[in-house]
PDB file of C-alpha atoms in Angstrom:
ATOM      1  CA  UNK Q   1       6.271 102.398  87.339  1.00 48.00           C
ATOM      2  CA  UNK Q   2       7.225 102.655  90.850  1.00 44.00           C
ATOM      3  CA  UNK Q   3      11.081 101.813  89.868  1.00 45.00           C
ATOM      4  CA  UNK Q   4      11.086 104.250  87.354  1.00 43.00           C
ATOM      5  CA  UNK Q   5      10.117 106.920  89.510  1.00 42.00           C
ATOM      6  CA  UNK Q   6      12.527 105.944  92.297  1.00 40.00           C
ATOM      7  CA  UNK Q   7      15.494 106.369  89.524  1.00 43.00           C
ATOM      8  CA  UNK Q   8      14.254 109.577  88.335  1.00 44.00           C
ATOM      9  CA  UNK Q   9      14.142 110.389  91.923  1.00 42.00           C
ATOM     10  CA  UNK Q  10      17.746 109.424  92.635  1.00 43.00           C
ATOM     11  CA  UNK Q  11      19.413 111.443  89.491  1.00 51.00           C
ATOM     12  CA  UNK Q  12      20.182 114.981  90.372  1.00 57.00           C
ATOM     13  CA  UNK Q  13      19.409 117.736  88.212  1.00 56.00           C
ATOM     14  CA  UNK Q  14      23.177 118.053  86.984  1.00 61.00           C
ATOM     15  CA  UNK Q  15      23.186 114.301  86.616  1.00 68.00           C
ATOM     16  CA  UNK Q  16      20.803 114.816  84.080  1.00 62.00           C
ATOM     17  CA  UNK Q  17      22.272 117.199  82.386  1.00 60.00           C
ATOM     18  CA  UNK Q  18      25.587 116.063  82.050  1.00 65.00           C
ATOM     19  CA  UNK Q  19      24.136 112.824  80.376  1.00 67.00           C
ATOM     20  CA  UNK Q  20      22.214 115.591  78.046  1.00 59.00           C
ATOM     21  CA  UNK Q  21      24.945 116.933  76.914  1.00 60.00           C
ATOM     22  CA  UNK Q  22      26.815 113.696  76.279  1.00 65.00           C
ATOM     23  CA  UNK Q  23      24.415 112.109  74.116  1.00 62.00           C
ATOM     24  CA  UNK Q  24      24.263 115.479  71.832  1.00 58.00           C
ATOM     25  CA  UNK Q  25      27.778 116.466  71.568  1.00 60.00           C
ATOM     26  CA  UNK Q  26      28.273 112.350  70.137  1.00 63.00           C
ATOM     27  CA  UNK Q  27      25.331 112.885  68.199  1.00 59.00           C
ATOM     28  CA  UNK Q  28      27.006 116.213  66.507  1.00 57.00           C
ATOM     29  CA  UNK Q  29      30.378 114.935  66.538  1.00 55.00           C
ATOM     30  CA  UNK Q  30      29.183 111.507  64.959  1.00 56.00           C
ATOM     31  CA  UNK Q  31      27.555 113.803  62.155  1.00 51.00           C
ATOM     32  CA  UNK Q  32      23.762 112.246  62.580  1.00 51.00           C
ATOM     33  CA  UNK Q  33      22.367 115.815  63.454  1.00 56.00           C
ATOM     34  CA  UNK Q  34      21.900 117.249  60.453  1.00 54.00           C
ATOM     35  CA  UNK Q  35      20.498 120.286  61.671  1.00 59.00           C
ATOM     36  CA  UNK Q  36      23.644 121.026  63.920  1.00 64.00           C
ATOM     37  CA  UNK Q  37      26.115 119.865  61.318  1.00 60.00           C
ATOM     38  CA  UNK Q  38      24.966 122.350  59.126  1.00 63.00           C
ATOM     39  CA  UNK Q  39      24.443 125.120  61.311  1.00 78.00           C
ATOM     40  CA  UNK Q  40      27.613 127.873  62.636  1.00 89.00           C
ATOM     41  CA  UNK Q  41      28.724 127.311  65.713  1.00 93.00           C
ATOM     42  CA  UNK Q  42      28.732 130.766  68.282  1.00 94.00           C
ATOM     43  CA  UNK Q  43      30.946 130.892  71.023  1.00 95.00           C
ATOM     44  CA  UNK Q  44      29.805 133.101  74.152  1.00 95.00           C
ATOM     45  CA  UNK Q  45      32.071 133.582  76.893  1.00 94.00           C
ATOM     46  CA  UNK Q  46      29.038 134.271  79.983  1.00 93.00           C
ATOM     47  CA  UNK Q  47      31.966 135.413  82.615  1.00 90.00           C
ATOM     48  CA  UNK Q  48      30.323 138.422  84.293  1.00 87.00           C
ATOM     49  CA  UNK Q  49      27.870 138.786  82.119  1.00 90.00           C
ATOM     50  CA  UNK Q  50      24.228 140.090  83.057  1.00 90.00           C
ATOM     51  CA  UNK Q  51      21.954 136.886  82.759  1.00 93.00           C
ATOM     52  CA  UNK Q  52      18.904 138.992  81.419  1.00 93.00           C
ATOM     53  CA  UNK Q  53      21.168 140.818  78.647  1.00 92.00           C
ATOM     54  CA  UNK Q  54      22.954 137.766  77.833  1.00 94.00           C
ATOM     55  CA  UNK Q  55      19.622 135.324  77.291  1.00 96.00           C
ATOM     56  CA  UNK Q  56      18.326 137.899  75.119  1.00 95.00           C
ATOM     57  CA  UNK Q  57      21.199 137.900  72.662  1.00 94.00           C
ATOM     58  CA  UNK Q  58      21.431 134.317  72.853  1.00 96.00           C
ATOM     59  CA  UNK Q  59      17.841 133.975  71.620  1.00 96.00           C
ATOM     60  CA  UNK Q  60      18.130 136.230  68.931  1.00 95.00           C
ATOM     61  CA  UNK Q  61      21.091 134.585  67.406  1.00 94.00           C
ATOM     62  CA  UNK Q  62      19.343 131.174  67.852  1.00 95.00           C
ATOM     63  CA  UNK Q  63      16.265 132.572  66.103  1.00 94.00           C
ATOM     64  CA  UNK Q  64      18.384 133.689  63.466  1.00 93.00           C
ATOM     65  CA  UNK Q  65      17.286 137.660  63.931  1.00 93.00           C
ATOM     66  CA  UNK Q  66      21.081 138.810  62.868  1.00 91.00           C
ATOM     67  CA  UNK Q  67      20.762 137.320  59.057  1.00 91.00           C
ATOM     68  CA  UNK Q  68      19.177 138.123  56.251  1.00 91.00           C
ATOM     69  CA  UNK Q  69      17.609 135.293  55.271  1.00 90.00           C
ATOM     70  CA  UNK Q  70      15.407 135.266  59.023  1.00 92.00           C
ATOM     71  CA  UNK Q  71      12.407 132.973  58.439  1.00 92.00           C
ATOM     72  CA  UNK Q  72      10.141 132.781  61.964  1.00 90.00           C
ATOM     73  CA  UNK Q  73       8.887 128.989  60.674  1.00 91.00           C
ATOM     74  CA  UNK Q  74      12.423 127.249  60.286  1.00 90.00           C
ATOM     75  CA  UNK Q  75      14.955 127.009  62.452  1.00 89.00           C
ATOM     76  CA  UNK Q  76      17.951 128.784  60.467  1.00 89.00           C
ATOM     77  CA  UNK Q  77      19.784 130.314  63.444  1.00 91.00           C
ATOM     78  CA  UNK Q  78      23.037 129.631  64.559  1.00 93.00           C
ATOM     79  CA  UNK Q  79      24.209 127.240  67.003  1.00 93.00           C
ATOM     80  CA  UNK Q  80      25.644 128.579  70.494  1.00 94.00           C
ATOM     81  CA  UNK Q  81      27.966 127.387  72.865  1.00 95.00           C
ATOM     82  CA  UNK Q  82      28.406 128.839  76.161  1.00 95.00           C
ATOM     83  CA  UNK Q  83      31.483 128.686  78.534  1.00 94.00           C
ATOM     84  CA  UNK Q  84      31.799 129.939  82.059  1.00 93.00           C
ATOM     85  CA  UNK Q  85      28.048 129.633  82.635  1.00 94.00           C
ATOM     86  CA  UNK Q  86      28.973 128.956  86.496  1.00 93.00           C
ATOM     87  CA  UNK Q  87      30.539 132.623  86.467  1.00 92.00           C
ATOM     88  CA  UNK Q  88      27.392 134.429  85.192  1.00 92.00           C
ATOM     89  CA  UNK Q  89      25.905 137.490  87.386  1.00 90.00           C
ATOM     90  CA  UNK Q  90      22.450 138.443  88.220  1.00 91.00           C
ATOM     91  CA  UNK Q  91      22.124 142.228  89.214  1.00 86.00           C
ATOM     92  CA  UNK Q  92      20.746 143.347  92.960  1.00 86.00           C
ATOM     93  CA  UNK Q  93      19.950 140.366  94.961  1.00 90.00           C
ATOM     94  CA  UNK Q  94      18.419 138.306  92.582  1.00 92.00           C
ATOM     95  CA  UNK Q  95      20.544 135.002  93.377  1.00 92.00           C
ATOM     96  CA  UNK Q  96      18.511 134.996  96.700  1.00 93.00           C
ATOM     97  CA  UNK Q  97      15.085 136.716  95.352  1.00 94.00           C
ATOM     98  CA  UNK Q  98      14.165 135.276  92.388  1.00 95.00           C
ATOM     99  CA  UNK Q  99      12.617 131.780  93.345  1.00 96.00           C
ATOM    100  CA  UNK Q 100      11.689 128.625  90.920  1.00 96.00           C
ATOM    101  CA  UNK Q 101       8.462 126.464  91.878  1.00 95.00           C
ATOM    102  CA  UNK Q 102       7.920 123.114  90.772  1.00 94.00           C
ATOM    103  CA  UNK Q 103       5.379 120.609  91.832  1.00 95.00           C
ATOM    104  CA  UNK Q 104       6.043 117.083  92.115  1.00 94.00           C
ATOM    105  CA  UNK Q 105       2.132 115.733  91.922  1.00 94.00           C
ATOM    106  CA  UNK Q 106       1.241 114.566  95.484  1.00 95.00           C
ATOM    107  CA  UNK Q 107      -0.821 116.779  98.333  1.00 95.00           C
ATOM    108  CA  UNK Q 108       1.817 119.314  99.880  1.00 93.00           C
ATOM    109  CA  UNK Q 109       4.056 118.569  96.813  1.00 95.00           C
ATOM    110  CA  UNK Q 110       5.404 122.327  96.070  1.00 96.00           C
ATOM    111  CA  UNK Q 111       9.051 122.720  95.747  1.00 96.00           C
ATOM    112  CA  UNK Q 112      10.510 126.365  95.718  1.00 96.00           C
ATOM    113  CA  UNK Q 113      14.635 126.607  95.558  1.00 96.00           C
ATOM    114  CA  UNK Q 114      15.929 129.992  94.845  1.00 96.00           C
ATOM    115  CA  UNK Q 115      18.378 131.016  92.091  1.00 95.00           C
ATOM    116  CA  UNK Q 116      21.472 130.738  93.741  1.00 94.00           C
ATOM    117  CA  UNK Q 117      20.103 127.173  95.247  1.00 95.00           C
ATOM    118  CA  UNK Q 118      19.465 126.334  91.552  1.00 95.00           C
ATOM    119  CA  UNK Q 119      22.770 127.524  90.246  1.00 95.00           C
ATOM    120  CA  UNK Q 120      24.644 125.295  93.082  1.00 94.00           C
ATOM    121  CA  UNK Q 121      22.517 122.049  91.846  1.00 94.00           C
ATOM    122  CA  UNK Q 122      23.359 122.685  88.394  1.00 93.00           C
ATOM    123  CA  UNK Q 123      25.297 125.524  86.854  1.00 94.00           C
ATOM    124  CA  UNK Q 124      23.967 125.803  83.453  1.00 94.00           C
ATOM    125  CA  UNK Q 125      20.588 125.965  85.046  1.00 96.00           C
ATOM    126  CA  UNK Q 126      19.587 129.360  84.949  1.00 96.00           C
ATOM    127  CA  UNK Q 127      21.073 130.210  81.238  1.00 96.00           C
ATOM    128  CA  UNK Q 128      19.384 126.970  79.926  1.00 96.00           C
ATOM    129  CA  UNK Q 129      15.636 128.198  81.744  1.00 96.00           C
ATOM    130  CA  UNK Q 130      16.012 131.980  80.718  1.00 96.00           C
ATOM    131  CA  UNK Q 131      16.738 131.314  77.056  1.00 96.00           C
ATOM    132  CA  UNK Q 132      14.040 128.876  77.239  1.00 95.00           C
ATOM    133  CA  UNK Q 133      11.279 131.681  78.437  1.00 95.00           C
ATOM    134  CA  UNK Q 134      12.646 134.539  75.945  1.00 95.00           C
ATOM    135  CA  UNK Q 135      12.216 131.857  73.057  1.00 96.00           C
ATOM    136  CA  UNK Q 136       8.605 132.048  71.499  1.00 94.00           C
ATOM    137  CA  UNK Q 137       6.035 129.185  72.850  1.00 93.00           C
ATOM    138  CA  UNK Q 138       5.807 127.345  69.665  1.00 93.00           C
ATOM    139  CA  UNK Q 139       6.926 123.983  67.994  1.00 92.00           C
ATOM    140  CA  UNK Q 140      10.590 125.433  66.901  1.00 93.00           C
ATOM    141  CA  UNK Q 141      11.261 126.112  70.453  1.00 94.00           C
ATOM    142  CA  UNK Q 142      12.977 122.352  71.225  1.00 92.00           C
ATOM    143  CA  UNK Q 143      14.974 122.581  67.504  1.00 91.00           C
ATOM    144  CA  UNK Q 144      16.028 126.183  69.210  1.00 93.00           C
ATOM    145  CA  UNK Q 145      17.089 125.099  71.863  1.00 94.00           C
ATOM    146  CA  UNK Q 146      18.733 121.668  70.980  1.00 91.00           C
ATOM    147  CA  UNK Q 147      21.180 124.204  69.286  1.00 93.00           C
ATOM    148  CA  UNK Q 148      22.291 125.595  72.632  1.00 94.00           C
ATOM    149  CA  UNK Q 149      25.166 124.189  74.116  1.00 93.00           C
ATOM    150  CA  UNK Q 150      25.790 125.570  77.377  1.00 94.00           C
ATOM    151  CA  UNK Q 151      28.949 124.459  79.686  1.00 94.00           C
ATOM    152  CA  UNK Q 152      29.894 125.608  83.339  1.00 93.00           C
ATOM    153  CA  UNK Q 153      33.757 125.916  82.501  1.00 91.00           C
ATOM    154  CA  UNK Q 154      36.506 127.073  79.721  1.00 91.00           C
ATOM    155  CA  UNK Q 155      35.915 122.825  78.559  1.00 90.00           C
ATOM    156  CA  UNK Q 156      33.947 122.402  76.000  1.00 91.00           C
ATOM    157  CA  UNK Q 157      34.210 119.427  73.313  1.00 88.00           C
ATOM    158  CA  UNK Q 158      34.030 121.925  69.880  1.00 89.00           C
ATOM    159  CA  UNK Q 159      37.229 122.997  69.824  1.00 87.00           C
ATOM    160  CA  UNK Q 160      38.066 121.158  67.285  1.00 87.00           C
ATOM    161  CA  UNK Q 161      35.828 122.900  65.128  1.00 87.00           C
ATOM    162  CA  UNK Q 162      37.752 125.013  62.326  1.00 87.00           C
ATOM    163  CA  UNK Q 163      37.792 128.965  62.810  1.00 88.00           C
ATOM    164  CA  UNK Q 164      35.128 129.490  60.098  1.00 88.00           C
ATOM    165  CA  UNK Q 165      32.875 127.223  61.682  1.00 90.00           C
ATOM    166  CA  UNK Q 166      33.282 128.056  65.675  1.00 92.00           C
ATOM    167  CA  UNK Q 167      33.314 131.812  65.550  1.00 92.00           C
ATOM    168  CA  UNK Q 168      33.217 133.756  68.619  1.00 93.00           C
ATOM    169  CA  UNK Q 169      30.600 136.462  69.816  1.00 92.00           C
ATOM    170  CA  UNK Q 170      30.945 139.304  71.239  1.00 88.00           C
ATOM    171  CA  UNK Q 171      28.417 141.084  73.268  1.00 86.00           C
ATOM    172  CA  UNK Q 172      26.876 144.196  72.605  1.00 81.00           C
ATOM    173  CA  UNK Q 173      28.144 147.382  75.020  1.00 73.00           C
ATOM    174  CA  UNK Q 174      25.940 148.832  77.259  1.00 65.00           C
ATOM    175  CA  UNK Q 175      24.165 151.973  76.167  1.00 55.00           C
ATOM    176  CA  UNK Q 176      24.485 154.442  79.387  1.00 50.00           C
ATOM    177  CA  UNK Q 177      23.933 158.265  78.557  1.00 50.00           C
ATOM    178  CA  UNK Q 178      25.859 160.258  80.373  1.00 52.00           C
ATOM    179  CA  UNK Q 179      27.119 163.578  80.128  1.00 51.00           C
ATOM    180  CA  UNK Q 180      30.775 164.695  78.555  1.00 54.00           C
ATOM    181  CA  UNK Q 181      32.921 165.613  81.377  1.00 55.00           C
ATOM    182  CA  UNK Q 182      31.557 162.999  83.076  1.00 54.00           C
ATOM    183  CA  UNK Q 183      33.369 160.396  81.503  1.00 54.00           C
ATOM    184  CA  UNK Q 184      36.375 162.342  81.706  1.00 57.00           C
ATOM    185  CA  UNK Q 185      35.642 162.987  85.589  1.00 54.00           C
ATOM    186  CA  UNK Q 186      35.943 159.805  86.500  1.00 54.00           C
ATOM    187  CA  UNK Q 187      38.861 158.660  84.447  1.00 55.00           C
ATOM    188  CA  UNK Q 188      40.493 161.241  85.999  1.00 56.00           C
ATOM    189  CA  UNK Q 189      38.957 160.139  89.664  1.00 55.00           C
ATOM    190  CA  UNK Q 190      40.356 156.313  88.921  1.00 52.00           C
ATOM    191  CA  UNK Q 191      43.849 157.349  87.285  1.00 54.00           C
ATOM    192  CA  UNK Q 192      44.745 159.320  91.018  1.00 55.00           C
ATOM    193  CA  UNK Q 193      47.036 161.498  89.003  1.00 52.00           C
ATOM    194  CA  UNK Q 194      45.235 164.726  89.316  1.00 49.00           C
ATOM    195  CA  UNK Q 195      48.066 166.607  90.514  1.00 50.00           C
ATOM    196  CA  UNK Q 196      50.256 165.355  87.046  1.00 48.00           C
ATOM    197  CA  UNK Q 197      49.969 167.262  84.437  1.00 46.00           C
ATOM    198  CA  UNK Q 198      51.313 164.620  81.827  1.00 41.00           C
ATOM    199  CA  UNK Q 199      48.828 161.904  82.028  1.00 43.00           C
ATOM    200  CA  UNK Q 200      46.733 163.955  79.393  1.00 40.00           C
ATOM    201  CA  UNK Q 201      43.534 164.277  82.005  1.00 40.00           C
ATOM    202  CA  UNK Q 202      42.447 168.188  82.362  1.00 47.00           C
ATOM    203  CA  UNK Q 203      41.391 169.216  85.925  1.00 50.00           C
ATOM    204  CA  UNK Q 204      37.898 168.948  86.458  1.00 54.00           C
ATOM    205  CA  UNK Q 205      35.454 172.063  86.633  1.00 64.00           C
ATOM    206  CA  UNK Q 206      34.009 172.256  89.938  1.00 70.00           C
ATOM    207  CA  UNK Q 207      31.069 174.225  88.434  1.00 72.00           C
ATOM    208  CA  UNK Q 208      30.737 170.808  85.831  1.00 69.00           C
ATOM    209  CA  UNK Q 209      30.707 168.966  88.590  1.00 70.00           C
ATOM    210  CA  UNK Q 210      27.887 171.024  90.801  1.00 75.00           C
ATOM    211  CA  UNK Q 211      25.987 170.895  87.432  1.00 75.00           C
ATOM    212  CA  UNK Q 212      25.924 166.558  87.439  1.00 73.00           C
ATOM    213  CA  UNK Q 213      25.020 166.790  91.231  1.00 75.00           C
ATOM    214  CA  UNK Q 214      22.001 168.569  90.593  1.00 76.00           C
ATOM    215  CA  UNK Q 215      21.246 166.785  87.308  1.00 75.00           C
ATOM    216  CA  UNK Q 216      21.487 163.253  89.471  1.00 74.00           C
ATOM    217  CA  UNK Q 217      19.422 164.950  92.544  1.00 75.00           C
ATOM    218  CA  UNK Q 218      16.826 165.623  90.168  1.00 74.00           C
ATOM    219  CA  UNK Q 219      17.030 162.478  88.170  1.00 72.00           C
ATOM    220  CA  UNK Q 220      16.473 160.496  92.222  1.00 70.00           C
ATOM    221  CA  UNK Q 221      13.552 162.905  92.802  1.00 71.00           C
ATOM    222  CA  UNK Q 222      11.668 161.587  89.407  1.00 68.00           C
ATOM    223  CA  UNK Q 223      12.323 158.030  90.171  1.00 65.00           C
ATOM    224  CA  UNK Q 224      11.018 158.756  93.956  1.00 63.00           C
ATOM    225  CA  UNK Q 225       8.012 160.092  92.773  1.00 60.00           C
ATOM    226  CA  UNK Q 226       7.518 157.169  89.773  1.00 55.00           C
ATOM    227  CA  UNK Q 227       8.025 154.685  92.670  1.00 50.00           C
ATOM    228  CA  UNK Q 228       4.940 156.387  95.119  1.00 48.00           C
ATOM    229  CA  UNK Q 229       2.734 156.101  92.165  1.00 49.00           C
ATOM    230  CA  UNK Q 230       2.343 159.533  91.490  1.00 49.00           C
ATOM    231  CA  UNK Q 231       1.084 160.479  87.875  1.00 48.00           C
ATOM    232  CA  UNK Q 232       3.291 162.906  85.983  1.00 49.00           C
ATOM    233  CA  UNK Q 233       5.758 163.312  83.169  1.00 50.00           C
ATOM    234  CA  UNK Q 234       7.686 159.937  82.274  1.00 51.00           C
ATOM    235  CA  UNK Q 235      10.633 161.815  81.063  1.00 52.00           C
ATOM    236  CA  UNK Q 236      12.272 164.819  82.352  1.00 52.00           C
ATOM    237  CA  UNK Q 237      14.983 166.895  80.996  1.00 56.00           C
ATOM    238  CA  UNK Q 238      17.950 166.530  83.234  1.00 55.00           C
ATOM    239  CA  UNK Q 239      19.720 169.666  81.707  1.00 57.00           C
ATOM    240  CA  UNK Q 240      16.874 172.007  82.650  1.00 57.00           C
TER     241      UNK Q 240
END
């Protein structure tokens, strides 16, 4: 007992998961996964993308949520596999916020590491532990997740894989409502062309512009007064 605790001891965290990921990707390859030989394979490119937003999808597609034939008690999702994970972003401060606690059983044993100390011990960490919560607590959450294949660079070891089996996904655009001449506002703002007249950008009202002003002065006075506690309306209409 006490040598097999001093090896698990010894073996980093991205020891471990490198010798994970070895044993599956034979076990696919080989063809003695039957559930993964069967299944679609998803490729996710996690450059800059939002860690929240991009665990969500990733559960939904392993729950098989974007088919028809969903079934909650078998595990007919697709697989994934993620590239980039090292390149992944976490909005605000997050990376030195959000903590992780484990214990390791003795008196004084708590271990706390933050995300970004988590992310530099192993760099499919925090993909691998946020799918894992979104997934329901049940006894299809290990088939879920032996589906997801998650790498820290471009290299992964299913490229071989024929188009109609390794099909890419794209990720869903971000809903922001804005106004119209917003939109066109800043275009115009990035392009620094406002004195041309041919790059097809109109000169900006500034009585448009006083109107988003107030709209976003009065849109930081209802989340100021959300934030104190204060008991109100939820939503306000910007364009009154």
């Amino acid at each position: 007992a006490e040598r097999y605790c001093s090896i698990m001891a010894s073996s980093s965290a991205y020891r471990q998961t490198q010798i994970f990921l070895k044993k599956t990707r034979d076990r696919v390859l080989s063809g003695n996964d039957a559930l993964m030989i069967s299944s679609r394979f998803r490729l996710i490119d996690a450059k800059g993308e939002v860690l929240g937003r991009l665990a969500s999808q990733i559960s939904y597609v392993l729950q098989g949520k974007d088919k028809p034939t969903f079934d909650r008690s078998k595990p007919l999702g697709d697989a994934i596999v993620v590239i980039n994970a090292s390149k992944i972003h976490l909005s605000g401060r997050k990376m030195e916020q959000k903590k992780f606690h484990r214990h390791t059983g003795y008196v004084g044993g708590l271990v706390t590491r933050t995300a970004k100390a988590m992310h530099a011990r192993d760099e499919t960490f925090l993909i691998r532990k946020a799918v894992e919560r979104m997934l329901p607590d049940n006894q299809l959450r290990k088939e879920h997740l032996r589906k997801l294949r998650v790498f820290p660079n471009e290299e992964h070891p299913f490229k071989d894989l024929s188009a109609d089996r390794l099909v890419p996904f794209e990720m869903p655009l971000r809903a922001l409502k804005r106004s119209d001449g917003e939109d066109e506002y800043r275009l115009e703002t990035e392009s620094g062309n406002d004195d041309e007249e041919d790059d097809g950008w109109q000169s900006f009202n500034p009585k448009k512009k006083e109107e988003l002003n107030k709209r976003y002065r009065k849109s930081l006075e209802a989340k100021r007064g959300w934030r104190m506690g204060q008991k109100g309306q939820q939503f306000v209409d910007l364009d009154d």
